[in-house]
């Protein structure tokens, strides 16, 4: 892997939240190879950082992302792009490990193609009222290959998904909310503060319980309900023996918020 020439992805720790910023604003945050690799590495850093409980992905500049910089990445994808060593797969379709902790995406301005697919692979999605979405691969002679064909119909229903996947037409924040692609729509100035408040709310919960909840829900989607049901008892048995579970009981009896350590 070539060494990155610039910082395409920023990282900033705020409490127990890791802010991951798309940082190629002069190109409307279009993904070139460096940016793809750096985002994977940032996800890997998040996974390994025991102090970081939630990741918040946002964008520097006016736009979340204009999608892939096809002129820069087409040859690499045609040959077969792989997640870099030490990275995690933000899209969950390129063969690398996935993070086991919550990821929130906060989009604004343009959110095209691989940006939508990044949201579909994340856990909670927010956007500003001026966000404009488009999954336009069919207009370029290809198909969405970052997960939209797998996940958009799960979120929105078959007909709703095909309406946008098969035309490549743009849609707005109100439609994204109707589809279930985003869970909340904010004014542009309130987007990042609102996203941070949500991240902090999640980070205040018991991290082992949060990760187990994510793991169970993902198992139900990926392996089916029977597999997830079979794993519920082992998960809760393990959690009941944790220090955090004991702290949860004490906090309930003492009528105070829990002080969870992830143990």
PDB file of N, CA and C in Angstrom, residues 119-204:
ATOM      1  N   UNK A 119     -23.543   4.788   5.216  1.00  0.00           N
ATOM      2  CA  UNK A 119     -24.642   4.946   6.159  1.00  0.00           C
ATOM      3  C   UNK A 119     -25.378   3.623   6.358  1.00  0.00           C
ATOM      4  N   UNK A 120     -25.638   2.920   5.269  1.00  0.00           N
ATOM      5  CA  UNK A 120     -26.371   1.661   5.363  1.00  0.00           C
ATOM      6  C   UNK A 120     -25.621   0.619   6.184  1.00  0.00           C
ATOM      7  N   UNK A 121     -24.292   0.726   6.233  1.00  0.00           N
ATOM      8  CA  UNK A 121     -23.483  -0.210   7.007  1.00  0.00           C
ATOM      9  C   UNK A 121     -23.259   0.262   8.438  1.00  0.00           C
ATOM     10  N   UNK A 122     -23.726   1.471   8.769  1.00  0.00           N
ATOM     11  CA  UNK A 122     -23.541   2.030  10.102  1.00  0.00           C
ATOM     12  C   UNK A 122     -24.765   1.734  10.961  1.00  0.00           C
ATOM     13  N   UNK A 123     -24.743   2.220  12.189  1.00  0.00           N
ATOM     14  CA  UNK A 123     -25.782   1.839  13.144  1.00  0.00           C
ATOM     15  C   UNK A 123     -26.874   2.883  13.308  1.00  0.00           C
ATOM     16  N   UNK A 124     -26.516   4.154  13.287  1.00  0.00           N
ATOM     17  CA  UNK A 124     -27.483   5.244  13.380  1.00  0.00           C
ATOM     18  C   UNK A 124     -27.032   6.326  12.410  1.00  0.00           C
ATOM     19  N   UNK A 125     -27.979   6.860  11.647  1.00  0.00           N
ATOM     20  CA  UNK A 125     -27.652   7.864  10.640  1.00  0.00           C
ATOM     21  C   UNK A 125     -28.457   9.137  10.853  1.00  0.00           C
ATOM     22  N   UNK A 126     -27.770  10.254  10.769  1.00  0.00           N
ATOM     23  CA  UNK A 126     -28.370  11.573  10.908  1.00  0.00           C
ATOM     24  C   UNK A 126     -27.978  12.389   9.691  1.00  0.00           C
ATOM     25  N   UNK A 127     -28.769  13.406   9.387  1.00  0.00           N
ATOM     26  CA  UNK A 127     -28.375  14.300   8.292  1.00  0.00           C
ATOM     27  C   UNK A 127     -28.943  15.686   8.542  1.00  0.00           C
ATOM     28  N   UNK A 128     -28.414  16.647   7.818  1.00  0.00           N
ATOM     29  CA  UNK A 128     -28.954  18.002   7.859  1.00  0.00           C
ATOM     30  C   UNK A 128     -30.036  18.139   6.802  1.00  0.00           C
ATOM     31  N   UNK A 129     -30.855  19.148   6.964  1.00  0.00           N
ATOM     32  CA  UNK A 129     -32.005  19.332   6.071  1.00  0.00           C
ATOM     33  C   UNK A 129     -31.597  19.655   4.645  1.00  0.00           C
ATOM     34  N   UNK A 130     -30.340  20.058   4.438  1.00  0.00           N
ATOM     35  CA  UNK A 130     -29.883  20.394   3.090  1.00  0.00           C
ATOM     36  C   UNK A 130     -29.165  19.231   2.398  1.00  0.00           C
ATOM     37  N   UNK A 131     -29.219  18.042   2.977  1.00  0.00           N
ATOM     38  CA  UNK A 131     -28.514  16.900   2.389  1.00  0.00           C
ATOM     39  C   UNK A 131     -29.227  16.428   1.128  1.00  0.00           C
ATOM     40  N   UNK A 132     -28.429  16.082   0.139  1.00  0.00           N
ATOM     41  CA  UNK A 132     -28.948  15.575  -1.130  1.00  0.00           C
ATOM     42  C   UNK A 132     -28.286  14.224  -1.402  1.00  0.00           C
ATOM     43  N   UNK A 133     -29.115  13.221  -1.608  1.00  0.00           N
ATOM     44  CA  UNK A 133     -28.647  11.851  -1.765  1.00  0.00           C
ATOM     45  C   UNK A 133     -28.809  11.397  -3.214  1.00  0.00           C
ATOM     46  N   UNK A 134     -27.949  10.479  -3.649  1.00  0.00           N
ATOM     47  CA  UNK A 134     -28.130   9.832  -4.952  1.00  0.00           C
ATOM     48  C   UNK A 134     -27.264   8.583  -5.016  1.00  0.00           C
ATOM     49  N   UNK A 135     -27.868   7.497  -5.470  1.00  0.00           N
ATOM     50  CA  UNK A 135     -27.156   6.233  -5.706  1.00  0.00           C
ATOM     51  C   UNK A 135     -27.122   6.044  -7.218  1.00  0.00           C
ATOM     52  N   UNK A 136     -26.164   6.689  -7.863  1.00  0.00           N
ATOM     53  CA  UNK A 136     -26.232   6.928  -9.305  1.00  0.00           C
ATOM     54  C   UNK A 136     -25.385   5.976 -10.151  1.00  0.00           C
ATOM     55  N   UNK A 137     -25.005   4.835  -9.610  1.00  0.00           N
ATOM     56  CA  UNK A 137     -24.114   3.947 -10.356  1.00  0.00           C
ATOM     57  C   UNK A 137     -24.690   3.504 -11.692  1.00  0.00           C
ATOM     58  N   UNK A 138     -26.008   3.271 -11.756  1.00  0.00           N
ATOM     59  CA  UNK A 138     -26.584   2.815 -13.032  1.00  0.00           C
ATOM     60  C   UNK A 138     -26.443   3.874 -14.119  1.00  0.00           C
ATOM     61  N   UNK A 139     -26.255   5.128 -13.720  1.00  0.00           N
ATOM     62  CA  UNK A 139     -26.016   6.191 -14.700  1.00  0.00           C
ATOM     63  C   UNK A 139     -24.568   6.210 -15.184  1.00  0.00           C
ATOM     64  N   UNK A 140     -23.719   5.392 -14.564  1.00  0.00           N
ATOM     65  CA  UNK A 140     -22.301   5.325 -14.938  1.00  0.00           C
ATOM     66  C   UNK A 140     -21.947   3.961 -15.533  1.00  0.00           C
ATOM     67  N   UNK A 141     -22.947   3.130 -15.766  1.00  0.00           N
ATOM     68  CA  UNK A 141     -22.698   1.843 -16.388  1.00  0.00           C
ATOM     69  C   UNK A 141     -22.263   0.744 -15.447  1.00  0.00           C
ATOM     70  N   UNK A 142     -22.385   0.978 -14.125  1.00  0.00           N
ATOM     71  CA  UNK A 142     -22.011  -0.043 -13.150  1.00  0.00           C
ATOM     72  C   UNK A 142     -23.181  -0.270 -12.191  1.00  0.00           C
ATOM     73  N   UNK A 143     -22.941  -0.964 -11.098  1.00  0.00           N
ATOM     74  CA  UNK A 143     -23.966  -1.156 -10.079  1.00  0.00           C
ATOM     75  C   UNK A 143     -23.408  -0.721  -8.733  1.00  0.00           C
ATOM     76  N   UNK A 144     -24.266  -0.451  -7.755  1.00  0.00           N
ATOM     77  CA  UNK A 144     -23.767  -0.146  -6.418  1.00  0.00           C
ATOM     78  C   UNK A 144     -23.066  -1.383  -5.849  1.00  0.00           C
ATOM     79  N   UNK A 145     -21.776  -1.260  -5.526  1.00  0.00           N
ATOM     80  CA  UNK A 145     -21.036  -2.437  -5.056  1.00  0.00           C
ATOM     81  C   UNK A 145     -20.494  -2.257  -3.642  1.00  0.00           C
ATOM     82  N   UNK A 146     -21.001  -1.245  -2.922  1.00  0.00           N
ATOM     83  CA  UNK A 146     -20.588  -1.027  -1.544  1.00  0.00           C
ATOM     84  C   UNK A 146     -21.643  -1.416  -0.531  1.00  0.00           C
ATOM     85  N   UNK A 147     -22.682  -2.127  -0.974  1.00  0.00           N
ATOM     86  CA  UNK A 147     -23.669  -2.639  -0.026  1.00  0.00           C
ATOM     87  C   UNK A 147     -25.094  -2.185  -0.232  1.00  0.00           C
ATOM     88  N   UNK A 148     -25.355  -1.242  -1.145  1.00  0.00           N
ATOM     89  CA  UNK A 148     -26.722  -0.732  -1.307  1.00  0.00           C
ATOM     90  C   UNK A 148     -27.689  -1.809  -1.786  1.00  0.00           C
ATOM     91  N   UNK A 149     -27.224  -2.704  -2.673  1.00  0.00           N
ATOM     92  CA  UNK A 149     -28.122  -3.755  -3.158  1.00  0.00           C
ATOM     93  C   UNK A 149     -28.446  -4.761  -2.068  1.00  0.00           C
ATOM     94  N   UNK A 150     -27.635  -4.815  -1.029  1.00  0.00           N
ATOM     95  CA  UNK A 150     -27.870  -5.738   0.078  1.00  0.00           C
ATOM     96  C   UNK A 150     -28.750  -5.132   1.158  1.00  0.00           C
ATOM     97  N   UNK A 151     -28.611  -3.822   1.384  1.00  0.00           N
ATOM     98  CA  UNK A 151     -29.158  -3.244   2.605  1.00  0.00           C
ATOM     99  C   UNK A 151     -30.241  -2.202   2.396  1.00  0.00           C
ATOM    100  N   UNK A 152     -30.288  -1.545   1.243  1.00  0.00           N
ATOM    101  CA  UNK A 152     -31.287  -0.493   1.107  1.00  0.00           C
ATOM    102  C   UNK A 152     -32.698  -1.055   1.169  1.00  0.00           C
ATOM    103  N   UNK A 153     -32.921  -2.204   0.558  1.00  0.00           N
ATOM    104  CA  UNK A 153     -34.276  -2.772   0.616  1.00  0.00           C
ATOM    105  C   UNK A 153     -34.612  -3.267   2.015  1.00  0.00           C
ATOM    106  N   UNK A 154     -33.593  -3.620   2.825  1.00  0.00           N
ATOM    107  CA  UNK A 154     -33.862  -3.979   4.216  1.00  0.00           C
ATOM    108  C   UNK A 154     -34.356  -2.769   4.999  1.00  0.00           C
ATOM    109  N   UNK A 155     -33.778  -1.613   4.728  1.00  0.00           N
ATOM    110  CA  UNK A 155     -34.159  -0.394   5.437  1.00  0.00           C
ATOM    111  C   UNK A 155     -35.452   0.203   4.912  1.00  0.00           C
ATOM    112  N   UNK A 156     -35.629   0.180   3.596  1.00  0.00           N
ATOM    113  CA  UNK A 156     -36.691   0.968   2.966  1.00  0.00           C
ATOM    114  C   UNK A 156     -37.822   0.142   2.371  1.00  0.00           C
ATOM    115  N   UNK A 157     -37.629  -1.164   2.230  1.00  0.00           N
ATOM    116  CA  UNK A 157     -38.590  -1.974   1.487  1.00  0.00           C
ATOM    117  C   UNK A 157     -38.166  -2.069   0.028  1.00  0.00           C
ATOM    118  N   UNK A 158     -38.589  -3.158  -0.626  1.00  0.00           N
ATOM    119  CA  UNK A 158     -38.102  -3.444  -1.977  1.00  0.00           C
ATOM    120  C   UNK A 158     -38.426  -2.333  -2.977  1.00  0.00           C
ATOM    121  N   UNK A 159     -39.686  -1.970  -3.077  1.00  0.00           N
ATOM    122  CA  UNK A 159     -40.077  -0.980  -4.070  1.00  0.00           C
ATOM    123  C   UNK A 159     -39.449   0.375  -3.831  1.00  0.00           C
ATOM    124  N   UNK A 160     -39.402   0.799  -2.569  1.00  0.00           N
ATOM    125  CA  UNK A 160     -38.767   2.076  -2.250  1.00  0.00           C
ATOM    126  C   UNK A 160     -37.291   2.068  -2.634  1.00  0.00           C
ATOM    127  N   UNK A 161     -36.607   0.960  -2.359  1.00  0.00           N
ATOM    128  CA  UNK A 161     -35.188   0.878  -2.706  1.00  0.00           C
ATOM    129  C   UNK A 161     -34.987   0.893  -4.213  1.00  0.00           C
ATOM    130  N   UNK A 162     -35.768   0.094  -4.924  1.00  0.00           N
ATOM    131  CA  UNK A 162     -35.579   0.001  -6.368  1.00  0.00           C
ATOM    132  C   UNK A 162     -35.910   1.321  -7.069  1.00  0.00           C
ATOM    133  N   UNK A 163     -36.839   2.096  -6.490  1.00  0.00           N
ATOM    134  CA  UNK A 163     -37.173   3.403  -7.073  1.00  0.00           C
ATOM    135  C   UNK A 163     -35.921   4.254  -7.241  1.00  0.00           C
ATOM    136  N   UNK A 164     -35.017   4.191  -6.289  1.00  0.00           N
ATOM    137  CA  UNK A 164     -33.827   5.041  -6.327  1.00  0.00           C
ATOM    138  C   UNK A 164     -32.603   4.309  -6.879  1.00  0.00           C
ATOM    139  N   UNK A 165     -32.491   3.012  -6.632  1.00  0.00           N
ATOM    140  CA  UNK A 165     -31.332   2.272  -7.140  1.00  0.00           C
ATOM    141  C   UNK A 165     -31.369   2.106  -8.652  1.00  0.00           C
ATOM    142  N   UNK A 166     -32.551   1.931  -9.219  1.00  0.00           N
ATOM    143  CA  UNK A 166     -32.660   1.640 -10.649  1.00  0.00           C
ATOM    144  C   UNK A 166     -32.708   2.887 -11.521  1.00  0.00           C
ATOM    145  N   UNK A 167     -32.880   4.045 -10.902  1.00  0.00           N
ATOM    146  CA  UNK A 167     -32.906   5.301 -11.671  1.00  0.00           C
ATOM    147  C   UNK A 167     -31.668   6.155 -11.440  1.00  0.00           C
ATOM    148  N   UNK A 168     -31.076   6.056 -10.257  1.00  0.00           N
ATOM    149  CA  UNK A 168     -29.988   6.957  -9.899  1.00  0.00           C
ATOM    150  C   UNK A 168     -30.445   8.368  -9.613  1.00  0.00           C
ATOM    151  N   UNK A 169     -31.762   8.576  -9.504  1.00  0.00           N
ATOM    152  CA  UNK A 169     -32.295   9.916  -9.258  1.00  0.00           C
ATOM    153  C   UNK A 169     -31.878  10.423  -7.875  1.00  0.00           C
ATOM    154  N   UNK A 170     -31.721  11.734  -7.725  1.00  0.00           N
ATOM    155  CA  UNK A 170     -31.436  12.303  -6.409  1.00  0.00           C
ATOM    156  C   UNK A 170     -32.693  12.351  -5.544  1.00  0.00           C
ATOM    157  N   UNK A 171     -32.484  12.324  -4.231  1.00  0.00           N
ATOM    158  CA  UNK A 171     -33.601  12.524  -3.297  1.00  0.00           C
ATOM    159  C   UNK A 171     -33.110  13.334  -2.110  1.00  0.00           C
ATOM    160  N   UNK A 172     -34.066  13.910  -1.381  1.00  0.00           N
ATOM    161  CA  UNK A 172     -33.708  14.868  -0.339  1.00  0.00           C
ATOM    162  C   UNK A 172     -33.772  14.243   1.049  1.00  0.00           C
ATOM    163  N   UNK A 173     -33.521  15.073   2.064  1.00  0.00           N
ATOM    164  CA  UNK A 173     -33.477  14.593   3.441  1.00  0.00           C
ATOM    165  C   UNK A 173     -34.827  14.068   3.905  1.00  0.00           C
ATOM    166  N   UNK A 174     -35.911  14.716   3.471  1.00  0.00           N
ATOM    167  CA  UNK A 174     -37.240  14.251   3.869  1.00  0.00           C
ATOM    168  C   UNK A 174     -37.502  12.847   3.340  1.00  0.00           C
ATOM    169  N   UNK A 175     -37.099  12.586   2.102  1.00  0.00           N
ATOM    170  CA  UNK A 175     -37.274  11.250   1.540  1.00  0.00           C
ATOM    171  C   UNK A 175     -36.359  10.242   2.233  1.00  0.00           C
ATOM    172  N   UNK A 176     -35.146  10.642   2.564  1.00  0.00           N
ATOM    173  CA  UNK A 176     -34.241   9.749   3.289  1.00  0.00           C
ATOM    174  C   UNK A 176     -34.830   9.357   4.639  1.00  0.00           C
ATOM    175  N   UNK A 177     -35.494  10.298   5.296  1.00  0.00           N
ATOM    176  CA  UNK A 177     -36.153   9.997   6.564  1.00  0.00           C
ATOM    177  C   UNK A 177     -37.332   9.058   6.347  1.00  0.00           C
ATOM    178  N   UNK A 178     -38.111   9.294   5.302  1.00  0.00           N
ATOM    179  CA  UNK A 178     -39.247   8.416   5.005  1.00  0.00           C
ATOM    180  C   UNK A 178     -38.785   6.995   4.713  1.00  0.00           C
ATOM    181  N   UNK A 179     -37.661   6.879   4.029  1.00  0.00           N
ATOM    182  CA  UNK A 179     -37.130   5.566   3.674  1.00  0.00           C
ATOM    183  C   UNK A 179     -36.545   4.824   4.870  1.00  0.00           C
ATOM    184  N   UNK A 180     -36.246   5.541   5.940  1.00  0.00           N
ATOM    185  CA  UNK A 180     -35.564   4.923   7.073  1.00  0.00           C
ATOM    186  C   UNK A 180     -34.057   4.919   6.936  1.00  0.00           C
ATOM    187  N   UNK A 181     -33.536   5.608   5.917  1.00  0.00           N
ATOM    188  CA  UNK A 181     -32.085   5.713   5.757  1.00  0.00           C
ATOM    189  C   UNK A 181     -31.484   6.550   6.872  1.00  0.00           C
ATOM    190  N   UNK A 182     -32.186   7.607   7.289  1.00  0.00           N
ATOM    191  CA  UNK A 182     -31.737   8.422   8.415  1.00  0.00           C
ATOM    192  C   UNK A 182     -32.793   8.385   9.509  1.00  0.00           C
ATOM    193  N   UNK A 183     -32.335   8.535  10.742  1.00  0.00           N
ATOM    194  CA  UNK A 183     -33.236   8.470  11.885  1.00  0.00           C
ATOM    195  C   UNK A 183     -33.663   9.848  12.390  1.00  0.00           C
ATOM    196  N   UNK A 184     -32.850  10.873  12.107  1.00  0.00           N
ATOM    197  CA  UNK A 184     -33.205  12.242  12.488  1.00  0.00           C
ATOM    198  C   UNK A 184     -32.654  13.210  11.455  1.00  0.00           C
ATOM    199  N   UNK A 185     -33.381  14.312  11.252  1.00  0.00           N
ATOM    200  CA  UNK A 185     -32.943  15.383  10.359  1.00  0.00           C
ATOM    201  C   UNK A 185     -32.788  16.652  11.193  1.00  0.00           C
ATOM    202  N   UNK A 186     -31.634  17.293  11.075  1.00  0.00           N
ATOM    203  CA  UNK A 186     -31.316  18.493  11.845  1.00  0.00           C
ATOM    204  C   UNK A 186     -31.136  19.688  10.913  1.00  0.00           C
ATOM    205  N   UNK A 187     -31.238  20.880  11.468  1.00  0.00           N
ATOM    206  CA  UNK A 187     -30.769  22.052  10.727  1.00  0.00           C
ATOM    207  C   UNK A 187     -29.258  21.916  10.567  1.00  0.00           C
ATOM    208  N   UNK A 188     -28.671  22.527   9.532  1.00  0.00           N
ATOM    209  CA  UNK A 188     -27.221  22.374   9.327  1.00  0.00           C
ATOM    210  C   UNK A 188     -26.391  22.747  10.551  1.00  0.00           C
ATOM    211  N   UNK A 189     -26.785  23.807  11.249  1.00  0.00           N
ATOM    212  CA  UNK A 189     -25.990  24.247  12.394  1.00  0.00           C
ATOM    213  C   UNK A 189     -26.147  23.331  13.612  1.00  0.00           C
ATOM    214  N   UNK A 190     -27.227  22.552  13.650  1.00  0.00           N
ATOM    215  CA  UNK A 190     -27.473  21.677  14.796  1.00  0.00           C
ATOM    216  C   UNK A 190     -27.021  20.240  14.563  1.00  0.00           C
ATOM    217  N   UNK A 191     -26.559  19.927  13.351  1.00  0.00           N
ATOM    218  CA  UNK A 191     -26.258  18.531  13.027  1.00  0.00           C
ATOM    219  C   UNK A 191     -25.151  17.963  13.908  1.00  0.00           C
ATOM    220  N   UNK A 192     -23.996  18.588  13.928  1.00  0.00           N
ATOM    221  CA  UNK A 192     -22.882  18.029  14.687  1.00  0.00           C
ATOM    222  C   UNK A 192     -23.135  18.061  16.192  1.00  0.00           C
ATOM    223  N   UNK A 193     -23.669  19.155  16.762  1.00  0.00           N
ATOM    224  CA  UNK A 193     -23.998  19.106  18.187  1.00  0.00           C
ATOM    225  C   UNK A 193     -25.008  18.010  18.522  1.00  0.00           C
ATOM    226  N   UNK A 194     -26.015  17.829  17.666  1.00  0.00           N
ATOM    227  CA  UNK A 194     -26.994  16.780  17.909  1.00  0.00           C
ATOM    228  C   UNK A 194     -26.388  15.396  17.819  1.00  0.00           C
ATOM    229  N   UNK A 195     -25.499  15.208  16.844  1.00  0.00           N
ATOM    230  CA  UNK A 195     -24.839  13.914  16.697  1.00  0.00           C
ATOM    231  C   UNK A 195     -23.931  13.620  17.886  1.00  0.00           C
ATOM    232  N   UNK A 196     -23.216  14.632  18.349  1.00  0.00           N
ATOM    233  CA  UNK A 196     -22.349  14.449  19.512  1.00  0.00           C
ATOM    234  C   UNK A 196     -23.151  14.121  20.766  1.00  0.00           C
ATOM    235  N   UNK A 197     -24.288  14.776  20.941  1.00  0.00           N
ATOM    236  CA  UNK A 197     -25.129  14.496  22.103  1.00  0.00           C
ATOM    237  C   UNK A 197     -25.611  13.050  22.084  1.00  0.00           C
ATOM    238  N   UNK A 198     -25.989  12.557  20.906  1.00  0.00           N
ATOM    239  CA  UNK A 198     -26.423  11.165  20.795  1.00  0.00           C
ATOM    240  C   UNK A 198     -25.265  10.214  21.076  1.00  0.00           C
ATOM    241  N   UNK A 199     -24.090  10.516  20.533  1.00  0.00           N
ATOM    242  CA  UNK A 199     -22.924   9.669  20.781  1.00  0.00           C
ATOM    243  C   UNK A 199     -22.602   9.608  22.269  1.00  0.00           C
ATOM    244  N   UNK A 200     -22.673  10.739  22.940  1.00  0.00           N
ATOM    245  CA  UNK A 200     -22.387  10.776  24.370  1.00  0.00           C
ATOM    246  C   UNK A 200     -23.428   9.996  25.160  1.00  0.00           C
ATOM    247  N   UNK A 201     -24.677  10.037  24.701  1.00  0.00           N
ATOM    248  CA  UNK A 201     -25.737   9.276  25.367  1.00  0.00           C
ATOM    249  C   UNK A 201     -25.457   7.775  25.274  1.00  0.00           C
ATOM    250  N   UNK A 202     -25.029   7.322  24.106  1.00  0.00           N
ATOM    251  CA  UNK A 202     -24.705   5.902  23.942  1.00  0.00           C
ATOM    252  C   UNK A 202     -23.457   5.542  24.737  1.00  0.00           C
ATOM    253  N   UNK A 203     -22.450   6.417  24.702  1.00  0.00           N
ATOM    254  CA  UNK A 203     -21.195   6.147  25.404  1.00  0.00           C
ATOM    255  C   UNK A 203     -21.386   6.042  26.910  1.00  0.00           C
ATOM    256  N   UNK A 204     -22.439   6.649  27.441  1.00  0.00           N
ATOM    257  CA  UNK A 204     -22.701   6.599  28.877  1.00  0.00           C
ATOM    258  C   UNK A 204     -23.280   5.263  29.318  1.00  0.00           C
TER     259      UNK A 204
END
